Amino acid sequence: MSYIILVTGLPYGTQNAITAFLFIKSIILLNFCIKKVFFYASGVYNANCMMYPPEHEFNILQGWINLKKKYKIPLCVCPSSAYRRGILLNEFVSDAEKIKENFSSSFQWMTLSELSYSMHDCDRIIQF
């Protein structure tokens, strides 16, 4: 069974992102395949590399990065949603002295059209 996970919730303040993260870990333990994780709407904030939670709290950004490294799961972000919410690459930042790049290099851009094509190759799409 193969899955695409759609994350639309904020990394902190709601349970959507952490629930998606824990769901993915349990799916992996069952030997199912996660084709990709797609961050859309407010879920794009999960790709903000300028999040610094206190040391005693779970760092969701680092959790996503570790999942990608360990299990080779693509972490995809909708560029339109990201631009609307100020998640930017250096090439799109107009005043580099005031604003630094805040898009984590562990994530990649993926349009909704590309997402729709990849849906044909999976068994389930689950939104959090």
XYZ file of N, CA and C in Angstrom:
384
model
N 0.847 -1.167 0.000
C 0.000 0.000 0.000
C 0.896 1.235 0.000
N 0.600 2.189 -0.849
C 1.399 3.412 -0.923
C 0.520 4.625 -0.618
N 1.121 5.605 0.035
C 0.403 6.773 0.527
C 1.062 8.063 0.074
N 0.227 9.075 -0.117
C 0.670 10.469 -0.174
C 0.015 11.138 1.021
N 0.802 11.856 1.787
C 0.296 12.549 2.967
C 0.220 14.041 2.659
N -0.946 14.622 2.873
C -1.179 16.042 2.640
C -1.291 16.733 3.999
N -0.352 17.628 4.277
C -0.324 18.333 5.564
C -0.764 19.778 5.322
N -1.872 20.166 5.963
C -2.384 21.527 5.808
C -2.353 22.311 7.118
N -1.903 21.665 8.190
C -1.901 22.322 9.501
C -0.559 22.915 9.867
N -0.624 23.909 10.718
C 0.577 24.578 11.222
C 1.475 23.599 11.971
N 2.774 23.866 12.004
C 3.682 22.981 12.738
C 3.446 23.029 14.245
N 3.023 24.153 14.756
C 2.734 24.309 16.179
C 1.390 25.028 16.317
N 0.673 24.723 17.373
C -0.613 25.377 17.606
C -1.804 24.507 17.228
N -1.580 23.527 16.387
C -2.599 22.528 16.048
C -1.934 21.158 16.110
N -2.726 20.126 16.057
C -2.200 18.766 16.100
C -1.960 18.174 14.707
N -2.331 18.900 13.644
C -2.265 18.341 12.292
C -0.879 17.836 11.915
N 0.139 18.660 12.070
C 1.482 18.303 11.617
C 2.064 17.155 12.438
N 1.941 17.226 13.751
C 2.509 16.163 14.583
C 1.744 14.854 14.387
N 0.432 14.939 14.175
C -0.349 13.730 13.906
C 0.075 13.111 12.576
N 0.293 13.942 11.571
C 0.779 13.440 10.281
C 2.138 12.769 10.448
N 3.019 13.403 11.197
C 4.357 12.867 11.438
C 4.279 11.489 12.109
N 3.472 11.389 13.161
C 3.337 10.116 13.875
C 2.657 9.051 13.021
N 1.694 9.463 12.198
C 1.028 8.530 11.286
C 2.043 7.950 10.297
N 2.883 8.805 9.748
C 3.904 8.355 8.794
C 4.842 7.345 9.458
N 5.267 7.645 10.667
C 6.154 6.702 11.366
C 5.478 5.347 11.567
N 4.183 5.345 11.885
C 3.488 4.068 12.084
C 3.293 3.330 10.766
N 3.046 4.045 9.690
C 2.902 3.423 8.364
C 4.215 2.773 7.947
N 5.313 3.432 8.217
C 6.627 2.877 7.889
C 6.874 1.589 8.672
N 6.479 1.580 9.947
C 6.649 0.374 10.771
C 5.830 -0.801 10.244
N 4.737 -0.502 9.535
C 3.909 -1.545 8.935
C 4.414 -1.950 7.546
N 5.556 -1.415 7.150
C 6.192 -1.697 5.852
C 5.369 -1.228 4.657
N 4.597 -0.160 4.844
C 3.925 0.469 3.724
C 4.811 1.595 3.205
N 4.474 2.102 2.047
C 5.306 3.096 1.368
C 4.678 4.486 1.457
N 5.481 5.462 1.823
C 5.067 6.866 1.763
C 5.724 7.446 0.513
N 4.908 7.743 -0.497
C 5.453 8.278 -1.753
C 6.000 9.686 -1.576
N 5.246 10.515 -0.828
C 5.695 11.882 -0.560
C 4.801 12.503 0.492
N 5.314 13.554 1.088
C 4.542 14.381 2.007
C 4.409 15.736 1.325
N 3.175 16.190 1.169
C 2.912 17.454 0.478
C 2.353 18.456 1.476
N 3.008 19.595 1.590
C 2.612 20.639 2.520
C 1.877 21.726 1.745
N 0.639 21.995 2.184
C -0.237 22.917 1.462
C -0.922 23.847 2.453
N -1.350 24.999 1.988
C -2.013 26.009 2.817
C -1.101 26.348 4.003
N -1.624 26.379 5.209
C -0.797 26.727 6.375
C 0.242 25.664 6.696
N 0.124 24.501 6.092
C 1.111 23.442 6.279
C 2.492 23.810 5.763
N 2.572 24.803 4.879
C 3.881 25.210 4.342
C 4.789 25.777 5.421
N 4.214 26.224 6.540
C 5.045 26.729 7.633
C 5.948 25.641 8.204
N 5.655 24.379 7.935
C 6.523 23.289 8.368
C 7.884 23.356 7.689
N 7.988 24.046 6.560
C 9.245 24.165 5.820
C 10.043 25.407 6.203
N 9.575 26.156 7.187
C 10.261 27.370 7.617
C 11.452 26.990 8.493
N 12.644 27.228 8.001
C 13.854 26.849 8.735
C 14.204 27.840 9.841
N 13.369 28.833 10.063
C 13.639 29.801 11.113
C 12.826 29.516 12.380
N 12.303 28.303 12.510
C 11.596 27.910 13.729
C 12.619 27.389 14.740
N 12.559 27.913 15.937
C 13.470 27.484 16.996
C 12.682 27.222 18.278
N 12.069 26.033 18.374
C 11.324 25.739 19.605
C 12.290 25.533 20.777
N 11.785 25.665 22.000
C 12.645 25.395 23.162
C 13.195 23.971 23.111
N 14.349 23.764 23.724
C 15.021 22.456 23.667
C 14.173 21.308 24.195
N 13.306 21.581 25.164
C 12.503 20.516 25.755
C 11.271 20.163 24.917
N 10.999 20.920 23.849
C 9.869 20.635 22.969
C 10.356 19.896 21.720
N 9.455 19.120 21.138
C 9.775 18.400 19.904
C 9.956 19.397 18.772
N 11.044 19.273 18.034
C 11.324 20.128 16.884
C 10.769 19.439 15.642
N 9.587 19.886 15.205
C 8.905 19.237 14.085
C 9.707 19.370 12.789
N 10.374 20.494 12.587
C 11.191 20.657 11.386
C 12.286 19.604 11.348
N 12.984 19.433 12.457
C 14.043 18.421 12.506
C 13.460 17.023 12.341
N 12.252 16.805 12.854
C 11.582 15.523 12.676
C 11.328 15.215 11.209
N 10.827 16.209 10.458
C 10.598 16.018 9.020
C 11.913 15.737 8.296
N 12.941 16.489 8.634
C 14.241 16.309 7.985
C 14.800 14.919 8.269
N 14.667 14.461 9.497
C 15.143 13.111 9.839
C 14.371 12.032 9.098
N 13.044 12.212 8.952
C 12.246 11.245 8.176
C 12.735 11.181 6.734
N 12.996 12.355 6.173
C 13.472 12.396 4.787
C 14.808 11.676 4.640
N 15.723 11.961 5.535
C 17.056 11.359 5.445
C 17.017 9.849 5.654
N 16.277 9.408 6.656
C 16.275 7.992 7.012
C 15.488 7.134 6.031
N 14.347 7.647 5.554
C 13.462 6.827 4.725
C 13.337 7.320 3.287
N 14.080 8.351 2.923
C 14.085 8.883 1.556
C 12.686 9.315 1.100
N 11.963 9.986 1.998
C 10.613 10.457 1.693
C 10.714 11.894 1.180
N 10.237 12.170 -0.031
C 10.259 13.548 -0.534
C 9.314 14.442 0.283
N 9.813 15.593 0.675
C 9.029 16.595 1.385
C 8.749 17.721 0.397
N 7.505 17.863 -0.012
C 7.145 18.782 -1.091
C 6.275 19.921 -0.563
N 6.519 21.113 -1.061
C 5.806 22.306 -0.619
C 5.172 22.975 -1.833
N 3.913 23.396 -1.679
C 3.231 24.143 -2.736
C 3.816 25.552 -2.790
N 4.406 25.935 -3.921
C 5.033 27.258 -3.994
C 4.041 28.408 -3.827
N 2.848 28.293 -4.388
C 1.856 29.379 -4.268
C 1.480 29.610 -2.815
N 1.225 28.530 -2.088
C 0.894 28.661 -0.664
C 2.068 29.244 0.110
N 3.269 28.829 -0.242
C 4.458 29.309 0.461
C 4.676 30.797 0.217
N 4.552 31.251 -1.020
C 4.776 32.664 -1.318
C 3.758 33.538 -0.592
N 2.494 33.084 -0.534
C 1.457 33.842 0.162
C 1.763 34.002 1.641
N 2.517 33.061 2.196
C 2.788 33.054 3.630
C 4.219 33.473 3.962
N 4.956 33.959 2.976
C 6.290 34.494 3.233
C 7.386 33.468 3.349
N 7.145 32.246 2.869
C 8.200 31.228 2.848
C 8.912 31.399 1.508
N 10.160 31.835 1.540
C 10.859 32.264 0.331
C 12.218 31.608 0.165
N 12.629 31.480 -1.093
C 13.997 31.112 -1.449
C 14.786 32.398 -1.627
N 16.104 32.325 -1.515
C 16.947 33.508 -1.687
C 16.717 34.200 -3.023
N 16.465 33.419 -4.068
C 16.317 34.035 -5.396
C 15.082 34.919 -5.495
N 14.133 34.773 -4.564
C 12.916 35.576 -4.592
C 12.902 36.676 -3.540
N 13.959 36.789 -2.776
C 14.026 37.800 -1.729
C 14.599 39.075 -2.324
N 13.852 40.178 -2.197
C 14.287 41.417 -2.844
C 15.335 42.166 -2.024
N 15.245 42.170 -0.711
C 16.197 42.893 0.123
C 16.942 41.884 0.999
N 17.978 41.294 0.449
C 18.693 40.198 1.114
C 19.348 40.612 2.424
N 19.599 41.903 2.607
C 20.213 42.339 3.861
C 19.226 42.279 5.026
N 17.953 42.500 4.748
C 16.951 42.506 5.810
C 16.279 41.147 5.976
N 16.079 40.462 4.891
C 15.352 39.194 4.934
C 16.270 38.083 4.434
N 16.388 37.049 5.212
C 17.189 35.893 4.806
C 16.260 34.832 4.241
N 16.823 33.885 3.539
C 16.058 32.742 3.048
C 15.505 31.975 4.248
N 14.218 31.626 4.204
C 13.635 30.884 5.320
C 13.023 29.551 4.874
N 13.329 29.127 3.676
C 12.830 27.864 3.142
C 13.901 26.796 3.359
N 13.567 25.767 4.125
C 14.538 24.717 4.436
C 14.955 23.979 3.163
N 16.237 23.763 3.007
C 16.759 23.089 1.814
C 16.380 21.608 1.769
N 15.823 21.080 2.842
C 15.395 19.675 2.851
C 14.052 19.476 2.153
N 13.384 20.571 1.829
C 12.092 20.519 1.150
C 12.279 20.900 -0.310
N 11.294 20.563 -1.127
C 11.357 20.913 -2.545
C 10.006 21.481 -2.973
N 10.028 22.286 -4.035
C 8.782 22.827 -4.578
C 8.063 21.746 -5.375
N 6.740 21.751 -5.296
C 5.924 20.850 -6.105
C 4.570 21.510 -6.313
N 4.197 21.728 -7.556
C 2.935 22.397 -7.847
C 1.760 21.437 -7.654
N 0.575 22.004 -7.603
C -0.624 21.182 -7.469
C -0.807 20.274 -8.683
N -0.386 20.728 -9.852
C -0.464 19.877 -11.054
C 0.419 18.648 -10.904
N 1.637 18.857 -10.416
C 2.544 17.724 -10.191
C 1.990 16.780 -9.132
N 1.357 17.344 -8.114
C 0.735 16.512 -7.079
C -0.372 15.659 -7.681
N -1.198 16.256 -8.522
C -2.303 15.491 -9.118
C -1.795 14.346 -9.980
N -0.696 14.534 -10.684
C -0.115 13.445 -11.470
C 0.408 12.329 -10.567
N 1.019 12.701 -9.469
C 1.584 11.681 -8.585
C 0.494 10.915 -7.831
N -0.702 11.461 -7.754
C -1.809 10.761 -7.092
C -2.218 9.493 -7.832
N -1.934 9.435 -9.110
C -2.280 8.252 -9.906
C -1.450 7.036 -9.515
N -0.305 7.265 -8.908
C 0.611 6.174 -8.558
C 0.519 5.737 -7.103
N -0.479 6.218 -6.375
C -0.582 5.823 -4.971
C -1.961 5.231 -4.690
N -2.040 4.521 -3.576
C -3.301 3.880 -3.199
C -4.177 4.766 -2.321
N -3.575 5.582 -1.490
C -4.308 6.411 -0.540
C -3.684 7.797 -0.439
N -4.572 8.789 -0.268
C -4.154 10.164 0.020
C -4.822 10.523 1.326
N -4.030 10.920 2.290
C -4.584 11.240 3.604
C -4.182 12.662 3.973
N -5.185 13.448 4.378
C -4.957 14.850 4.726
C -4.978 15.036 6.232
N -4.031 15.823 6.713
C -3.969 16.212 8.117
C -3.961 17.730 8.215
